[in-house]
PDB file of C-alpha atoms in Angstrom:
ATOM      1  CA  UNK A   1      28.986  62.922  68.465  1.00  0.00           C
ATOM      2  CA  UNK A   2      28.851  64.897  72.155  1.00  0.00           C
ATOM      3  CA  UNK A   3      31.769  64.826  73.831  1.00  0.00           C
ATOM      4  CA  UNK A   4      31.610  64.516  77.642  1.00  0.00           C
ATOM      5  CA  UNK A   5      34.756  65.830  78.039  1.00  0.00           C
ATOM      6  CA  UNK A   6      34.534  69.426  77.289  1.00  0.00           C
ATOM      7  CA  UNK A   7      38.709  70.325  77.250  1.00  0.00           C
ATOM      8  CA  UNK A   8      38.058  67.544  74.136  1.00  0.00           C
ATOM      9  CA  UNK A   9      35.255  69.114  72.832  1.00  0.00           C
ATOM     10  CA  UNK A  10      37.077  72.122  72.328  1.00  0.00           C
ATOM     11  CA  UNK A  11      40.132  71.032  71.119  1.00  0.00           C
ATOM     12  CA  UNK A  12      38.339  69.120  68.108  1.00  0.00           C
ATOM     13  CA  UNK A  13      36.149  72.893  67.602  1.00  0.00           C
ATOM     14  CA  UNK A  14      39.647  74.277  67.379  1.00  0.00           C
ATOM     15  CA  UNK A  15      41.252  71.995  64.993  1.00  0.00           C
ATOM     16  CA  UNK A  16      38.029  71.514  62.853  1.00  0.00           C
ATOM     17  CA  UNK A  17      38.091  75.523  62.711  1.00  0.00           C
ATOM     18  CA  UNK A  18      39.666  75.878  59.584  1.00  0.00           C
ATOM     19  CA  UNK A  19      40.419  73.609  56.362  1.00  0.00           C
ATOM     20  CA  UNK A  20      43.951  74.137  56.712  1.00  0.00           C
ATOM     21  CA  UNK A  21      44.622  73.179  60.619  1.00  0.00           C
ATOM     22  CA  UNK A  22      42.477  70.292  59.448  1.00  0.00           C
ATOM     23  CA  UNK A  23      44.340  69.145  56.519  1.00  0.00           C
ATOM     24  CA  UNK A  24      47.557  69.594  59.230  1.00  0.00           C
ATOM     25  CA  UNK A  25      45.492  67.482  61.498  1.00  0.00           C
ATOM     26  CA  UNK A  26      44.698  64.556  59.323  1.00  0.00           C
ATOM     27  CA  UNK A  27      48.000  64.288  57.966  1.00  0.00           C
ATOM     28  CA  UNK A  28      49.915  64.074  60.966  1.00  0.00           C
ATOM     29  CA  UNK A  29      47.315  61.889  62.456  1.00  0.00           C
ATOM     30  CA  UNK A  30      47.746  59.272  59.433  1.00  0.00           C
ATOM     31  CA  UNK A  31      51.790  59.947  59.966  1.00  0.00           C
ATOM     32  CA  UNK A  32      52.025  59.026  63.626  1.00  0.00           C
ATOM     33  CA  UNK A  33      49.219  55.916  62.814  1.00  0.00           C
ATOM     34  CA  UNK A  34      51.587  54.469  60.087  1.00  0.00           C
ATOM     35  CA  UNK A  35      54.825  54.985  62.275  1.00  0.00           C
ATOM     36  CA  UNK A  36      53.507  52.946  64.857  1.00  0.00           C
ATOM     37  CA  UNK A  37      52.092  50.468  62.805  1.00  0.00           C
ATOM     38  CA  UNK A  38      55.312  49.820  60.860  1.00  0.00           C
ATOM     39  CA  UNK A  39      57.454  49.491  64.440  1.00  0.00           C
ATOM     40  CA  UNK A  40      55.338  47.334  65.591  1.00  0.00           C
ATOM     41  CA  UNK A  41      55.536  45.582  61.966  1.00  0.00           C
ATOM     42  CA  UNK A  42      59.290  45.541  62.630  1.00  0.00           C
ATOM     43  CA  UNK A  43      59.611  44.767  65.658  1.00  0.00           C
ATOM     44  CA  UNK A  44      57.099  41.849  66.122  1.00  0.00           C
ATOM     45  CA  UNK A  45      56.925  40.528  62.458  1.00  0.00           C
ATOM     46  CA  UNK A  46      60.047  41.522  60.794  1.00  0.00           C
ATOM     47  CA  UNK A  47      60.141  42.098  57.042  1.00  0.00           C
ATOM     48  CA  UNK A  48      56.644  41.046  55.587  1.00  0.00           C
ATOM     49  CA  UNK A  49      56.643  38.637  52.824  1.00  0.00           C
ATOM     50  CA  UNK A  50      55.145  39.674  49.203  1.00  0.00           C
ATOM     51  CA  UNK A  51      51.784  37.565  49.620  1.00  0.00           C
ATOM     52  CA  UNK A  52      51.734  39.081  53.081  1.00  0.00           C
ATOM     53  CA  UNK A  53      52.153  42.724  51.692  1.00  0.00           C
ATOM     54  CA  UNK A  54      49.730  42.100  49.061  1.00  0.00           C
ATOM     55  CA  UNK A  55      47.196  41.298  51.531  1.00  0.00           C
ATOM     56  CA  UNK A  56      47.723  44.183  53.762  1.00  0.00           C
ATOM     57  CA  UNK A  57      47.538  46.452  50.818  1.00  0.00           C
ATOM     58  CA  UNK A  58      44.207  44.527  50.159  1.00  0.00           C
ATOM     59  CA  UNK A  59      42.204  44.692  52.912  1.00  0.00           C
ATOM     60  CA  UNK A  60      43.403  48.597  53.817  1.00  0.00           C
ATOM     61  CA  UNK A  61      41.584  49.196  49.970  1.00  0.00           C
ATOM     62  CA  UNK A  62      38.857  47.210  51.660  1.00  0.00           C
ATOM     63  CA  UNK A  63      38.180  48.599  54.927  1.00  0.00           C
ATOM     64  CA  UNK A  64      38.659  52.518  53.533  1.00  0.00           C
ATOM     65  CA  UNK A  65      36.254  51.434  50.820  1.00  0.00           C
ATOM     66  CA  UNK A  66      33.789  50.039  52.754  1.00  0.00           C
ATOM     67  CA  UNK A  67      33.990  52.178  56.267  1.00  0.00           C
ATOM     68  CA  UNK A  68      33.495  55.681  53.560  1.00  0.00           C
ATOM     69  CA  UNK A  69      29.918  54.258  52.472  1.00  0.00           C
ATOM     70  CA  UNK A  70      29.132  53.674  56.316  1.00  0.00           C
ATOM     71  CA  UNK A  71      30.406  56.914  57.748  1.00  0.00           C
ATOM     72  CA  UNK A  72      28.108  58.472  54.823  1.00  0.00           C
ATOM     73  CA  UNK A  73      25.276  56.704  55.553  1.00  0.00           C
ATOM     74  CA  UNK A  74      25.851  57.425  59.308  1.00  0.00           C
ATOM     75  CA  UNK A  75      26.083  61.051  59.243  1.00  0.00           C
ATOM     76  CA  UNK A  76      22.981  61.375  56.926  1.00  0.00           C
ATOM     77  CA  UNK A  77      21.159  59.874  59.560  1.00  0.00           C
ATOM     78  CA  UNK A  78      19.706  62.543  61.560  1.00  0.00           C
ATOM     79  CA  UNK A  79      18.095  60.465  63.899  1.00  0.00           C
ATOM     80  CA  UNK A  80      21.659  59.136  65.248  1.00  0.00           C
ATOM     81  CA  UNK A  81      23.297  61.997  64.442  1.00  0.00           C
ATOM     82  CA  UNK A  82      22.257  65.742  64.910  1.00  0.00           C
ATOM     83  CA  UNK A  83      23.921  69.165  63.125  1.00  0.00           C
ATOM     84  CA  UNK A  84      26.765  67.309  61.029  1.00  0.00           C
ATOM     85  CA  UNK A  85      29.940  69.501  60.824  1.00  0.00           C
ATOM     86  CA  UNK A  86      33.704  68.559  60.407  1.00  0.00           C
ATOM     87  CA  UNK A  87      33.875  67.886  63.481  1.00  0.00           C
ATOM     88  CA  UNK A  88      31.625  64.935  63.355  1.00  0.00           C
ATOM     89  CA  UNK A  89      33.507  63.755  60.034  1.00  0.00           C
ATOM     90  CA  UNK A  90      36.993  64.201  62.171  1.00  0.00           C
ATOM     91  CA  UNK A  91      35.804  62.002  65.109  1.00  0.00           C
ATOM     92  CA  UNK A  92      34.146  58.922  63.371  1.00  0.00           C
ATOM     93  CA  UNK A  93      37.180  58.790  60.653  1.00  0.00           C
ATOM     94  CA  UNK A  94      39.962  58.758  63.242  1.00  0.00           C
ATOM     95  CA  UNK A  95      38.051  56.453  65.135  1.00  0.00           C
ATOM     96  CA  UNK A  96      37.802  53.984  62.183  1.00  0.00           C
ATOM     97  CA  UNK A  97      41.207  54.589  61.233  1.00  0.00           C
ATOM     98  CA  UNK A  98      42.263  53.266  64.470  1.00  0.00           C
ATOM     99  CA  UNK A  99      40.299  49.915  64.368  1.00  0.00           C
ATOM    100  CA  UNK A 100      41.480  49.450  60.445  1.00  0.00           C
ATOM    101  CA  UNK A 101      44.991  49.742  61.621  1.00  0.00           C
ATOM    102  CA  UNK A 102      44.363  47.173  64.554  1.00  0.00           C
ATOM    103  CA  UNK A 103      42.262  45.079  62.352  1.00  0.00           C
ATOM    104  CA  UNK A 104      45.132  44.771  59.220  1.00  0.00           C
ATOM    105  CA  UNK A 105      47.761  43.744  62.170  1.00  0.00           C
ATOM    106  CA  UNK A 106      45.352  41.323  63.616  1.00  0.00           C
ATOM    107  CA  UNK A 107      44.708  39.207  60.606  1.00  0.00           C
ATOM    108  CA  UNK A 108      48.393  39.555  59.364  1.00  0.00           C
ATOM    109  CA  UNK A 109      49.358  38.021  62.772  1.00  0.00           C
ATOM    110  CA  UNK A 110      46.900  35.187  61.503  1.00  0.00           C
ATOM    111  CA  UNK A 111      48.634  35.233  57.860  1.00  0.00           C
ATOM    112  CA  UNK A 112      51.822  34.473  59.588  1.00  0.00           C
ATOM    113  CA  UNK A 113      51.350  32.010  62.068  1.00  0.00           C
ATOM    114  CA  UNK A 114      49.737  30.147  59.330  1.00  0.00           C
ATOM    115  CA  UNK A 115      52.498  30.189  57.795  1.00  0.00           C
ATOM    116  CA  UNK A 116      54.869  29.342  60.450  1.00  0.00           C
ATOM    117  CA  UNK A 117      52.703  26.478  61.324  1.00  0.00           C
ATOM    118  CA  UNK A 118      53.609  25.020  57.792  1.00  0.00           C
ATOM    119  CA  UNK A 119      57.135  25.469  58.077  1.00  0.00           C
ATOM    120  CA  UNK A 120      59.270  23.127  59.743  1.00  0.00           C
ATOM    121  CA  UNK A 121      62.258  25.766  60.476  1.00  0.00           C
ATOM    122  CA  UNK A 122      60.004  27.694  62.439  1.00  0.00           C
ATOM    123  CA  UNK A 123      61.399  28.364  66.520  1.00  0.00           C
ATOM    124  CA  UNK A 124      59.605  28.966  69.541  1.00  0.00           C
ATOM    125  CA  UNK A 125      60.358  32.728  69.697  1.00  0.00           C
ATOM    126  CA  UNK A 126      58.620  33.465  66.712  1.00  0.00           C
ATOM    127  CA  UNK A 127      55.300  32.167  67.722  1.00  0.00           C
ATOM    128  CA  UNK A 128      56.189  34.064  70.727  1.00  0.00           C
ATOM    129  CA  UNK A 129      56.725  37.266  69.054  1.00  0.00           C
ATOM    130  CA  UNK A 130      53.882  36.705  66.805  1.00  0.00           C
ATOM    131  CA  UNK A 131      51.381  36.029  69.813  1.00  0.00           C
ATOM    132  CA  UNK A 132      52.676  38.529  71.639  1.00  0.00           C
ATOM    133  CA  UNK A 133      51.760  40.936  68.894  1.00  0.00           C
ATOM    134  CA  UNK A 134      48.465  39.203  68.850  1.00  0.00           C
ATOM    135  CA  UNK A 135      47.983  39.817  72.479  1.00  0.00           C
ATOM    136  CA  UNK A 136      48.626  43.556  71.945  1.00  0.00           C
ATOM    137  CA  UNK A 137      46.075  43.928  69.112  1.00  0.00           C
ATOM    138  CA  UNK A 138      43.225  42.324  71.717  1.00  0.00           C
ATOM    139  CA  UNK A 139      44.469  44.377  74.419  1.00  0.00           C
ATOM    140  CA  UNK A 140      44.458  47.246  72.692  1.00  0.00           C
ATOM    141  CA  UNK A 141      41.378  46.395  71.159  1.00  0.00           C
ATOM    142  CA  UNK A 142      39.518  46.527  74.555  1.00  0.00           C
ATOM    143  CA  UNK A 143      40.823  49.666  75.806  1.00  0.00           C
ATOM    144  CA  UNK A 144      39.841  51.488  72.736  1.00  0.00           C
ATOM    145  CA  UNK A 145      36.208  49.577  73.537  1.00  0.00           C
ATOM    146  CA  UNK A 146      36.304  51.573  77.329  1.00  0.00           C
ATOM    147  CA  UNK A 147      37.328  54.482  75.817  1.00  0.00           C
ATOM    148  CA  UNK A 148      34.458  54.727  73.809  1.00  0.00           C
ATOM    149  CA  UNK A 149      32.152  54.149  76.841  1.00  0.00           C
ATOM    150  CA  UNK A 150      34.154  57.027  79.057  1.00  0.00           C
ATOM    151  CA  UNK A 151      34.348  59.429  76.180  1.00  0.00           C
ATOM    152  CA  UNK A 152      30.775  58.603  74.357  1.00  0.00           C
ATOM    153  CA  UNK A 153      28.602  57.776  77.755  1.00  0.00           C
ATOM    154  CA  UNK A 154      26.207  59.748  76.959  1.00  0.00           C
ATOM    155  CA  UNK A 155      25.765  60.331  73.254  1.00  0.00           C
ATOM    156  CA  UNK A 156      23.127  56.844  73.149  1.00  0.00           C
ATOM    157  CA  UNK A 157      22.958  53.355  72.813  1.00  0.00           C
ATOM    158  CA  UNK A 158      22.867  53.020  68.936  1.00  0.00           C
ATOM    159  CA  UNK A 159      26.545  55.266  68.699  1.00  0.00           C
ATOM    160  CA  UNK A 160      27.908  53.317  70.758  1.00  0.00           C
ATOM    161  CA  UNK A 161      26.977  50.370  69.491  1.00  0.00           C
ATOM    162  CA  UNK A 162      28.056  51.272  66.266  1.00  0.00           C
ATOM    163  CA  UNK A 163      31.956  52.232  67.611  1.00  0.00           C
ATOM    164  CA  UNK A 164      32.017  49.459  69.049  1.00  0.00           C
ATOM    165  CA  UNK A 165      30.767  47.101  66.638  1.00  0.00           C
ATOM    166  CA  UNK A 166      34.044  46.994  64.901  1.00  0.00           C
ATOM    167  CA  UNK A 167      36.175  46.245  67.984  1.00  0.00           C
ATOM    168  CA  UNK A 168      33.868  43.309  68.703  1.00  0.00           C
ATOM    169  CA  UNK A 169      34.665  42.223  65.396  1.00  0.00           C
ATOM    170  CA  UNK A 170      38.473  42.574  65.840  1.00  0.00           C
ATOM    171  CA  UNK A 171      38.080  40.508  69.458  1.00  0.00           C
ATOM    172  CA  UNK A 172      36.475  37.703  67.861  1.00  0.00           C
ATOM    173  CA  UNK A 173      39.223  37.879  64.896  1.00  0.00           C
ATOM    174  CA  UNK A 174      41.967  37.700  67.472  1.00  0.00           C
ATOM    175  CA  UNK A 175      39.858  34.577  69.526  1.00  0.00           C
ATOM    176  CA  UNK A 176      39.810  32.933  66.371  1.00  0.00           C
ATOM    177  CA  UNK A 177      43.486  33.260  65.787  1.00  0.00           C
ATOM    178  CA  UNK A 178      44.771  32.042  68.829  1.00  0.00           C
ATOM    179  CA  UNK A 179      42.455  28.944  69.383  1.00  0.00           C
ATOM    180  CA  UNK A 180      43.770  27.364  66.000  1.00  0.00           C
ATOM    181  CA  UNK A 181      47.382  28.484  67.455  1.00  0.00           C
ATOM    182  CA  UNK A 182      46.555  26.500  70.729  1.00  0.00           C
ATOM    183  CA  UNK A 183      45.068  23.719  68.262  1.00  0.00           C
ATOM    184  CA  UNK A 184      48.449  23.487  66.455  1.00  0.00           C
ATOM    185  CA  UNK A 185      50.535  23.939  68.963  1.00  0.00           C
ATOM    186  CA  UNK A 186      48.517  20.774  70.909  1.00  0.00           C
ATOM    187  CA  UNK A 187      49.403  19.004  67.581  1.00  0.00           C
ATOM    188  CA  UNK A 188      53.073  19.334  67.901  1.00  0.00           C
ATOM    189  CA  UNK A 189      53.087  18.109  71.281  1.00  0.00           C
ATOM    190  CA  UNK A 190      50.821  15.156  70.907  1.00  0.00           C
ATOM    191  CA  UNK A 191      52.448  11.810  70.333  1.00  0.00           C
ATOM    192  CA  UNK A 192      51.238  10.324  66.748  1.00  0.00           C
ATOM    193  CA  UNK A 193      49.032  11.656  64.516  1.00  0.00           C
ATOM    194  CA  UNK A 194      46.134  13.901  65.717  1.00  0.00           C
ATOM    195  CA  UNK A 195      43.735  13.373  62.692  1.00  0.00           C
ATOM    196  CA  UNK A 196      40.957  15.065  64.914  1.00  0.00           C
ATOM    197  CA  UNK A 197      42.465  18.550  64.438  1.00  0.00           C
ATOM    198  CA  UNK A 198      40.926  19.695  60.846  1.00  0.00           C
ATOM    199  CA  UNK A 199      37.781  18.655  63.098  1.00  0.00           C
ATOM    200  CA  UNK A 200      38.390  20.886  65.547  1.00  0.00           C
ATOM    201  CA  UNK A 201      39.413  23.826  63.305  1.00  0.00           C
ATOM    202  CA  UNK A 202      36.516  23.491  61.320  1.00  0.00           C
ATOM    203  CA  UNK A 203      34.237  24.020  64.325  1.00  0.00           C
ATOM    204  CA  UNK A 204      36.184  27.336  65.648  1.00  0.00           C
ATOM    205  CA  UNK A 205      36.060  28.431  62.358  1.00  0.00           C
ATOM    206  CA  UNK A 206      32.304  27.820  62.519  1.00  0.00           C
ATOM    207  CA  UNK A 207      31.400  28.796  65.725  1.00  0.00           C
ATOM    208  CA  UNK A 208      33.352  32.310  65.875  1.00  0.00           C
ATOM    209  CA  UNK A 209      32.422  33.165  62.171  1.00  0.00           C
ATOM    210  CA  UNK A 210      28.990  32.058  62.618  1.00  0.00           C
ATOM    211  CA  UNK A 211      29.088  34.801  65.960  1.00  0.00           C
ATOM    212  CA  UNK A 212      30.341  37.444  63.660  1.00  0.00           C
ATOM    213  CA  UNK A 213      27.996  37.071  60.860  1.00  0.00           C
ATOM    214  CA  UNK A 214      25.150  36.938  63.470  1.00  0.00           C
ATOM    215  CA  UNK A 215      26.424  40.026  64.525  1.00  0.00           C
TER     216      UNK A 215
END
């Protein structure tokens, strides 16, 4: 990947100069990722439950597992991709590192609020610290998107198509999330028995997943 921005360009040449400043680089990066992560674990979610942990733990395994094959398969391309260094391997895994982290807090914002929706002690200001969460994963989500178009303009349609491919998926992921929310939440407020809602949810469910897979 060509940076447009050449004060970035050089920066990354500087820190991909040497194994060591890289090794530096990566683990601080991973540092400051997980430090933010876990305040915005604490301050949005609380403490996470076991099945909850287990999950996260889960799909991190997952999405390292899976986004080392593509990367791989990516920079061997040299039709995308021309002159692989470090520098190239620097760029696409912080890049993916960002999205996994966004993608884990996205779906354990689902995790919970499926559970909160089955438990009748649940209050009002933890949906809205949940959501709010929620919000900030989308939002989030879409400024990374722009970012790739400001910083990556010009490297080609099929880069930025694949950095971006994974934020679409996170959008829809979020979408998903918060139109069951707005179905249960229609539930609660609806006098009787809404028997049409496992109706409904099966059809988001459908729709969005169907959008994904067709993606």
């Amino acid at each position: 990947i060509v940076s447009r921005s050449k004060n970035v360009d050089d920066a990354v040449d500087f820190l991909a100069s040497s194994k060591f400043s890289l090794l530096i680089l990566v683990v601080t990066g991973y540092n400051i990722l997980f430090l933010l992560a876990k305040i915005l674990q604490i301050a949005f979610l609380g403490k996470l439950r076991d099945r909850e942990e287990k999950k996260v733990l889960h799909r991190l395994r997952m999405f390292v597992i899976f986004k080392i094959g593509f990367i791989a398969c990516v920079l061997q391309d040299r039709t995308i991709i021309q002159d692989t260094d470090q520098k190239e391997i620097l760029v696409w895994t912080a890049w993916f590192s960002v999205l996994g982290v966004l993608k884990v807090i996205g779906l354990l914002c689902r995790d919970r609020l499926d559970f909160m929706s089955f438990s009748p002690a649940t209050r009002w200001p933890d949906y809205a610290r949940v959501l709010s969460l929620l919000f900030l994963v989308l939002a989030f989500t879409a400024l990374w998107s722009v970012f790739c178009f400001v910083l990556f303009g010009d490297t080609g349609m099929n880069v930025l198509l694949l950095l971006n491919f994974e934020c679409f998926i996170i959008s829809l992921e979020c979408l998903q999330t918060l139109m069951k929310s707005l179905l249960h939440f229609y539930d609660l407020y609806k006098s009787g028995l809404w028997e049409a809602r496992s109706t409904w949810t099966f059809f988001v469910d459908l729709f969005l997943e169907g959008v994904g897979l067709l993606c």
